Tab-separated table of C-alpha atoms in Angstrom:
chain	number	residue	atom	x	y	z
A	1	MET	CA	-2.525	33.575	9.560
A	2	LEU	CA	0.016	31.773	7.439
A	3	ALA	CA	-0.510	34.075	4.500
A	4	GLY	CA	-0.346	37.143	6.706
A	5	ASN	CA	3.039	36.234	8.177
A	6	ASP	CA	4.948	35.842	4.952
A	7	GLY	CA	6.750	32.633	5.759
A	8	GLN	CA	7.868	33.707	9.268
A	9	ALA	CA	5.350	31.369	10.984
A	10	ALA	CA	5.769	27.667	11.838
A	11	VAL	CA	2.769	25.348	12.213
A	12	MET	CA	2.641	23.164	15.240
A	13	ALA	CA	0.503	20.029	15.319
A	14	GLY	CA	1.733	17.581	17.989
A	15	GLY	CA	5.120	19.384	18.141
A	16	THR	CA	7.134	16.158	18.598
A	17	ASP	CA	9.503	17.133	15.766
A	18	LEU	CA	9.100	20.931	15.776
A	19	ILE	CA	9.934	21.508	19.442
A	20	VAL	CA	13.067	19.428	19.222
A	21	ARG	CA	14.270	21.366	16.236
A	22	MET	CA	13.536	24.689	17.932
A	23	LYS	CA	15.553	23.590	20.974
A	24	GLN	CA	18.471	22.799	18.640
A	25	ARG	CA	18.023	26.201	16.970
A	26	LEU	CA	17.514	24.468	13.643
A	27	ILE	CA	14.468	26.603	13.206
A	28	GLN	CA	13.671	29.994	14.933
A	29	PRO	CA	10.220	31.073	13.736
A	30	ALA	CA	8.911	34.526	14.558
A	31	PHE	CA	5.477	32.952	15.255
A	32	LEU	CA	4.033	29.580	16.156
A	33	ILE	CA	0.566	28.668	15.003
A	34	SER	CA	-0.902	25.828	17.062
A	35	LEU	CA	-3.424	23.543	15.401
A	36	LYS	CA	-4.371	21.801	18.638
A	37	ASN	CA	-7.960	23.082	18.642
A	38	LEU	CA	-8.731	22.395	14.982
A	39	ARG	CA	-10.754	19.334	15.833
A	40	ASP	CA	-12.414	19.365	12.441
A	41	LEU	CA	-9.131	18.015	11.019
A	42	ASN	CA	-9.221	14.935	13.269
A	43	TYR	CA	-11.117	12.122	11.435
A	44	ILE	CA	-10.961	8.829	9.627
A	45	ARG	CA	-13.910	8.013	7.378
A	46	GLN	CA	-14.877	6.418	4.119
A	47	GLU	CA	-16.271	8.638	1.384
A	48	ASN	CA	-17.389	6.539	-1.566
A	49	ASP	CA	-14.314	4.858	-2.916
A	50	LEU	CA	-11.849	6.823	-0.755
A	51	ILE	CA	-10.627	6.595	2.825
A	52	VAL	CA	-10.019	10.201	4.005
A	53	ILE	CA	-7.890	11.025	7.008
A	54	GLY	CA	-7.706	14.492	8.635
A	55	ALA	CA	-4.142	15.827	9.027
A	56	MET	CA	-4.655	16.319	12.826
A	57	THR	CA	-5.614	12.686	13.381
A	58	PRO	CA	-3.330	11.259	16.119
A	59	LEU	CA	-1.105	8.374	15.236
A	60	VAL	CA	-2.817	6.281	17.914
A	61	SER	CA	-6.128	6.666	16.086
A	62	LEU	CA	-4.559	5.240	12.928
A	63	ARG	CA	-2.955	2.467	14.853
A	64	ASP	CA	-6.223	1.365	16.467
A	65	SER	CA	-8.589	2.157	13.546
A	66	GLU	CA	-10.557	-0.939	12.352
A	67	LEU	CA	-11.000	0.752	8.986
A	68	ILE	CA	-7.253	1.346	8.576
A	69	ASN	CA	-6.217	-2.021	9.857
A	70	ILE	CA	-8.546	-3.773	7.483
A	71	HIS	CA	-7.676	-1.868	4.314
A	72	PHE	CA	-4.216	-0.437	4.997
A	73	PRO	CA	-2.336	-2.586	7.458
A	74	ALA	CA	0.887	-0.929	6.119
A	75	LEU	CA	-0.265	2.473	7.449
A	76	ALA	CA	-1.433	1.062	10.721
A	77	ASN	CA	1.980	-0.659	11.190
A	78	ALA	CA	3.829	2.586	10.243
A	79	ALA	CA	1.798	4.490	12.889
A	80	ARG	CA	2.611	1.730	15.407
A	81	LEU	CA	6.304	2.034	14.775
A	82	VAL	CA	6.692	5.763	14.982
A	83	GLY	CA	8.576	6.921	18.107
A	84	ALA	CA	7.229	5.672	21.425
A	85	PRO	CA	3.603	4.930	22.333
A	86	SER	CA	3.624	7.123	25.401
A	87	ILE	CA	4.685	10.265	23.434
A	88	GLN	CA	4.520	10.257	19.633
A	89	HIS	CA	1.518	7.970	19.287
A	90	VAL	CA	-0.675	10.334	21.344
A	91	ARG	CA	0.808	13.706	20.616
A	92	GLY	CA	1.994	13.041	17.082
A	93	THR	CA	-0.388	13.400	14.106
A	94	ILE	CA	-0.335	11.823	10.636
A	95	GLY	CA	-0.023	15.265	9.007
A	96	GLY	CA	2.991	16.142	11.177
A	97	ASN	CA	4.598	12.830	10.453
A	98	LEU	CA	4.045	13.238	6.678
A	99	CYS	CA	5.726	16.582	6.973
A	100	LEU	CA	8.688	15.378	9.050
A	101	GLN	CA	11.668	17.368	7.985
A	102	THR	CA	14.529	15.507	6.316
A	103	ARG	CA	17.283	14.517	8.669
A	104	CYS	CA	21.036	14.199	8.633
A	105	LEU	CA	23.615	13.189	11.264
A	106	TYR	CA	25.642	16.322	10.445
A	107	TYR	CA	22.653	18.715	10.733
A	108	ASN	CA	20.336	17.454	13.437
A	109	GLN	CA	22.655	18.544	16.266
A	110	SER	CA	22.742	21.357	18.768
A	111	ALA	CA	23.582	24.935	17.743
A	112	PHE	CA	26.850	24.603	19.774
A	113	TRP	CA	27.886	21.470	17.913
A	114	ARG	CA	27.127	23.073	14.498
A	115	SER	CA	28.982	26.286	15.423
A	116	GLY	CA	32.298	24.536	15.041
A	117	ARG	CA	32.066	24.255	11.262
A	118	PRO	CA	30.634	26.176	8.260
A	119	SER	CA	27.001	25.796	7.575
A	120	CYS	CA	25.728	23.049	5.322
A	121	HIS	CA	23.201	23.261	2.411
A	122	LYS	CA	20.296	22.678	4.690
A	123	ASP	CA	21.498	25.410	6.984
A	124	GLN	CA	21.765	27.906	4.126
A	125	GLY	CA	25.415	27.090	3.536
A	126	LYS	CA	27.362	25.605	0.541
A	127	ILE	CA	28.726	22.357	1.947
A	128	CYS	CA	27.428	18.793	2.289
A	129	TYR	CA	29.187	16.856	5.061
A	130	ALA	CA	27.548	13.605	4.109
A	131	GLU	CA	28.841	13.587	0.563
A	132	GLU	CA	31.910	15.456	-0.507
A	133	ASN	CA	31.537	18.057	-3.315
A	134	SER	CA	27.772	17.604	-3.392
A	135	ASP	CA	26.006	20.650	-4.832
A	136	ARG	CA	22.848	19.945	-2.851
A	137	CYS	CA	21.536	18.754	0.568
A	138	ARG	CA	21.707	15.020	0.942
A	139	SER	CA	19.496	14.748	4.029
A	140	ALA	CA	17.153	11.827	4.241
A	141	ASN	CA	13.376	11.402	4.669
A	142	GLN	CA	12.874	9.106	7.701
A	143	SER	CA	9.097	9.476	7.978
A	144	ASP	CA	7.368	6.140	8.460
A	145	GLY	CA	3.990	7.516	7.589
A	146	ALA	CA	5.312	9.132	4.343
A	147	CYS	CA	6.875	5.841	3.197
A	148	ALA	CA	3.697	3.816	3.801
A	149	LEU	CA	1.440	6.496	2.185
A	150	MET	CA	3.777	6.584	-0.803
A	151	GLY	CA	3.358	2.836	-1.216
A	152	LEU	CA	-0.461	3.224	-1.041
A	153	GLY	CA	-0.506	5.965	-3.686
A	154	ALA	CA	-2.107	8.498	-1.391
A	155	ARG	CA	-3.159	12.028	-2.439
A	156	ILE	CA	-2.435	15.095	-0.273
A	157	VAL	CA	-4.879	17.982	0.095
A	158	LEU	CA	-3.222	21.400	0.636
A	159	SER	CA	-5.386	24.365	1.861
A	160	ALA	CA	-4.715	28.039	1.715
A	161	SER	CA	-6.757	31.238	2.158
A	162	LYS	CA	-7.192	31.252	-1.646
A	163	GLY	CA	-8.499	27.683	-1.882
A	164	LYS	CA	-7.496	24.015	-1.962
A	165	ARG	CA	-5.464	21.799	-4.263
A	166	THR	CA	-4.857	18.015	-4.291
A	167	LEU	CA	-1.509	16.425	-5.185
A	168	PRO	CA	-0.424	12.876	-5.772
A	169	ILE	CA	1.954	12.112	-2.947
A	170	GLU	CA	4.900	11.843	-5.460
A	171	ASP	CA	4.334	15.523	-6.356
A	172	PHE	CA	4.179	16.626	-2.722
A	173	PHE	CA	7.804	15.824	-2.269
A	174	THR	CA	10.455	17.768	-4.210
A	175	GLY	CA	13.359	15.435	-3.681
A	176	ARG	CA	15.466	18.362	-2.383
A	177	GLY	CA	16.670	18.194	1.184
A	178	GLU	CA	16.773	22.038	1.561
A	179	ALA	CA	13.057	22.367	0.773
A	180	PRO	CA	11.564	18.819	0.792
A	181	PHE	CA	7.873	19.794	0.346
A	182	ALA	CA	6.018	21.310	-2.576
A	183	ALA	CA	3.859	23.483	-0.429
A	184	GLY	CA	3.710	27.223	-0.320
A	185	SER	CA	4.409	29.174	2.830
A	186	ASP	CA	0.651	29.933	3.075
A	187	GLU	CA	-0.445	26.357	2.522
A	188	LEU	CA	-1.419	23.705	5.110
A	189	VAL	CA	-1.812	19.922	4.797
A	190	THR	CA	-5.350	19.291	5.772
A	191	GLU	CA	-6.283	15.837	4.444
A	192	ILE	CA	-4.883	12.589	3.123
A	193	GLN	CA	-6.931	10.558	0.609
A	194	ILE	CA	-6.349	6.839	-0.201
A	195	SER	CA	-8.327	4.719	-2.620
A	196	VAL	CA	-10.220	1.818	-1.068
A	197	PRO	CA	-8.470	-1.394	-2.148
A	198	GLY	CA	-10.279	-3.972	-4.275
A	199	GLU	CA	-10.167	-7.632	-3.919
A	200	SER	CA	-6.786	-9.449	-4.073
A	201	GLU	CA	-4.860	-6.326	-3.084
A	202	GLY	CA	-2.269	-6.253	-0.301
A	203	ASN	CA	0.042	-3.810	1.289
A	204	SER	CA	2.946	-3.839	3.835
A	205	PHE	CA	5.374	-1.547	5.667
A	206	GLN	CA	8.735	-2.724	7.000
A	207	LYS	CA	11.111	-0.692	9.161
A	208	LEU	CA	14.710	-1.308	10.314
A	209	THR	CA	15.828	0.174	13.641
A	210	TYR	CA	18.353	-0.646	16.323
A	211	ARG	CA	15.661	-0.426	19.042
A	212	SER	CA	11.977	-1.496	19.008
A	213	ALA	CA	10.862	2.091	19.894
A	214	VAL	CA	12.024	5.707	19.693
A	215	ASP	CA	14.420	5.271	16.787
A	216	PHE	CA	13.998	6.756	13.350
A	217	ALA	CA	14.286	4.232	10.462
A	218	LEU	CA	17.782	3.383	9.163
A	219	VAL	CA	15.957	2.108	6.111
A	220	SER	CA	12.301	1.201	5.488
A	221	SER	CA	10.130	-0.219	2.697
A	222	ALA	CA	6.526	-0.218	1.695
A	223	ALA	CA	4.781	-2.286	-0.973
A	224	TRP	CA	1.378	-2.509	-2.568
A	225	LEU	CA	0.467	-5.335	-4.826
A	226	SER	CA	-2.643	-6.574	-6.725
A	227	VAL	CA	-3.119	-10.051	-8.018
A	228	LYS	CA	-5.213	-11.474	-10.838
A	229	ARG	CA	-5.314	-15.177	-11.967
A	230	ASP	CA	-2.128	-16.006	-10.045
A	231	ARG	CA	-0.214	-13.109	-11.666
A	232	ILE	CA	0.830	-9.806	-10.158
A	233	SER	CA	-1.330	-7.236	-11.991
A	234	GLY	CA	-0.152	-4.053	-10.205
A	235	ALA	CA	2.766	-3.012	-7.953
A	236	ARG	CA	4.245	-0.097	-5.979
A	237	LEU	CA	7.543	-0.561	-4.135
A	238	VAL	CA	8.982	2.260	-1.984
A	239	ILE	CA	12.261	2.584	-0.084
A	240	GLY	CA	12.423	5.061	2.791
A	241	GLY	CA	15.629	6.652	4.228
A	242	ALA	CA	17.332	6.649	0.911
A	243	GLY	CA	16.913	10.297	-0.175
A	244	ALA	CA	15.024	13.494	0.563
A	245	SER	CA	11.743	11.853	-0.239
A	246	PRO	CA	10.514	8.260	-0.016
A	247	LEU	CA	11.899	6.603	-3.160
A	248	LEU	CA	9.223	5.168	-5.401
A	249	LEU	CA	10.868	2.478	-7.484
A	250	LYS	CA	8.792	2.663	-10.688
A	251	GLU	CA	10.986	0.536	-12.882
A	252	THR	CA	11.352	-2.202	-10.255
A	253	SER	CA	7.658	-2.117	-9.610
A	254	ASP	CA	6.873	-2.383	-13.307
A	255	LYS	CA	9.035	-5.553	-13.599
A	256	LEU	CA	6.964	-7.206	-10.840
A	257	VAL	CA	3.855	-6.879	-12.950
A	258	GLY	CA	3.082	-10.110	-14.781
A	259	GLN	CA	5.162	-12.254	-12.433
A	260	ASP	CA	3.708	-15.565	-11.124
A	261	VAL	CA	2.838	-15.131	-7.423
A	262	HIS	CA	4.583	-18.433	-6.667
A	263	ASP	CA	7.881	-17.370	-8.324
A	264	LYS	CA	10.264	-16.911	-5.462
A	265	HIS	CA	13.074	-15.971	-7.754
A	266	ALA	CA	11.055	-12.937	-8.967
A	267	VAL	CA	10.791	-11.600	-5.480
A	268	GLU	CA	14.608	-12.165	-4.953
A	269	GLU	CA	15.383	-10.226	-8.117
A	270	THR	CA	13.047	-7.382	-7.121
A	271	ALA	CA	14.854	-7.066	-3.826
A	272	LYS	CA	18.165	-6.917	-5.539
A	273	GLN	CA	16.973	-4.239	-8.020
A	274	ALA	CA	15.511	-2.239	-5.129
A	275	CYS	CA	18.868	-2.390	-3.374
A	276	ASN	CA	20.711	-1.297	-6.546
A	277	HIS	CA	18.415	1.671	-7.172
A	278	ALA	CA	18.183	2.829	-3.573
A	279	SER	CA	21.981	2.543	-3.117
A	280	ALA	CA	22.472	5.235	-5.803
A	281	PHE	CA	20.700	7.737	-3.523
A	282	MET	CA	22.040	6.663	-0.117
A	283	VAL	CA	24.895	8.529	1.598
A	284	ASP	CA	26.528	8.167	5.015
A	285	ASN	CA	24.255	10.553	6.860
A	286	LEU	CA	22.260	8.399	9.326
A	287	GLY	CA	23.142	6.425	12.458
A	288	SER	CA	24.582	3.342	10.786
A	289	THR	CA	27.175	2.420	8.178
A	290	LEU	CA	26.320	3.081	4.633
A	291	GLU	CA	27.164	-0.477	3.657
A	292	TYR	CA	24.746	-2.001	6.189
A	293	ARG	CA	21.893	0.274	5.152
A	294	LYS	CA	22.389	-0.578	1.488
A	295	LYS	CA	22.359	-4.313	2.242
A	296	MET	CA	19.345	-4.072	4.421
A	297	SER	CA	17.326	-2.156	1.839
A	298	ALA	CA	17.105	-5.392	-0.111
A	299	VAL	CA	15.958	-7.257	2.996
A	300	MET	CA	13.269	-4.649	3.784
A	301	ALA	CA	12.042	-4.719	0.183
A	302	LYS	CA	11.806	-8.445	0.137
A	303	ARG	CA	9.857	-8.519	3.385
A	304	ALA	CA	7.458	-5.880	2.258
A	305	VAL	CA	6.766	-7.631	-1.108
A	306	GLU	CA	6.326	-10.994	0.513
A	307	GLU	CA	3.917	-9.770	3.129
A	308	ALA	CA	1.954	-7.754	0.652
A	309	LEU	CA	1.698	-10.768	-1.573
A	310	ASP	CA	0.511	-12.943	1.323
A	311	ARG	CA	-2.235	-10.420	1.910
A	312	CYS	CA	-3.205	-10.439	-1.691
A	313	LEU	CA	-3.754	-14.153	-1.357
A	314	GLY	CA	-5.739	-13.942	1.796
A	315	ASN	CA	-2.837	-14.863	4.056
A	316	SER	CA	-2.401	-18.190	2.256
A	317	VAL	CA	0.801	-20.066	1.890
A	318	VAL	CA	3.244	-18.653	-0.614
A	319	GLU	CA	6.100	-20.982	-1.460
A	320	GLY	CA	5.819	-22.744	1.768
A	321	ARG	CA	5.881	-19.673	3.933
A	322	LYS	CA	2.953	-18.625	6.159
A	323	SER	CA	2.353	-14.957	6.945
């Protein structure tokens, strides 16, 4: 159906994002394809060394899954913090949350509000209201699930009538606000794959909002760490809300490797580096001051690293702090 409609169709999973954007006339598809009855895409199971999750799996299933809570508390927490339990947790799906469109204070408004000014880059115009003279869209990815999955190094399965392909999650995102996903108009996200963690591995997801529910993240962070002989042997650190895709901080992550697990200074330096790198991508396009979001990116990064490290060590004491 997607292939036959030549990009004119929109896919609806839970509809918690799509319906709102349609009401605001941000999207006006000629056709809607509902996935509600594709029950074969609703599953969480272990296959050898992978945990596989169907794209139509409701967020509430991730939130309450023993398998997810044991292996990937970061993902369980991300699902728990999306929207409100009474709406998004039941209606929303992990595939829909992963494919949440990038957002901007100057774009996610009603058609009447937007009619008073020329169209922006994301609306097929040539202006960015978030950053003067920008030649591209600077909208931000605010998906909690995407940030957590980036931290876990997930792989995304895309299906089309011609077959399937699997991408590392870094390659699924283009980094362009106008077209944030590397999926063809005839492709559908059908599965998420995450490697089963080994011993002495830990992960965490942290989110900053004004309210405890409903709000999108002003900034978020995810971390995955592995420990061997009291040294960090592997690391992935991600900042969400800083660009058109979750920002994987490879250089900062690499500098964590080899650090002593009890070195509090190393964690502080990591948080500062995360703030510096994320700040280069942040613009004034979300519901908070830019200065506050930049400062809090360091706080979220520090919390994520500390919690992931605690979990690596079996929730033991790290520098006098209990998890």
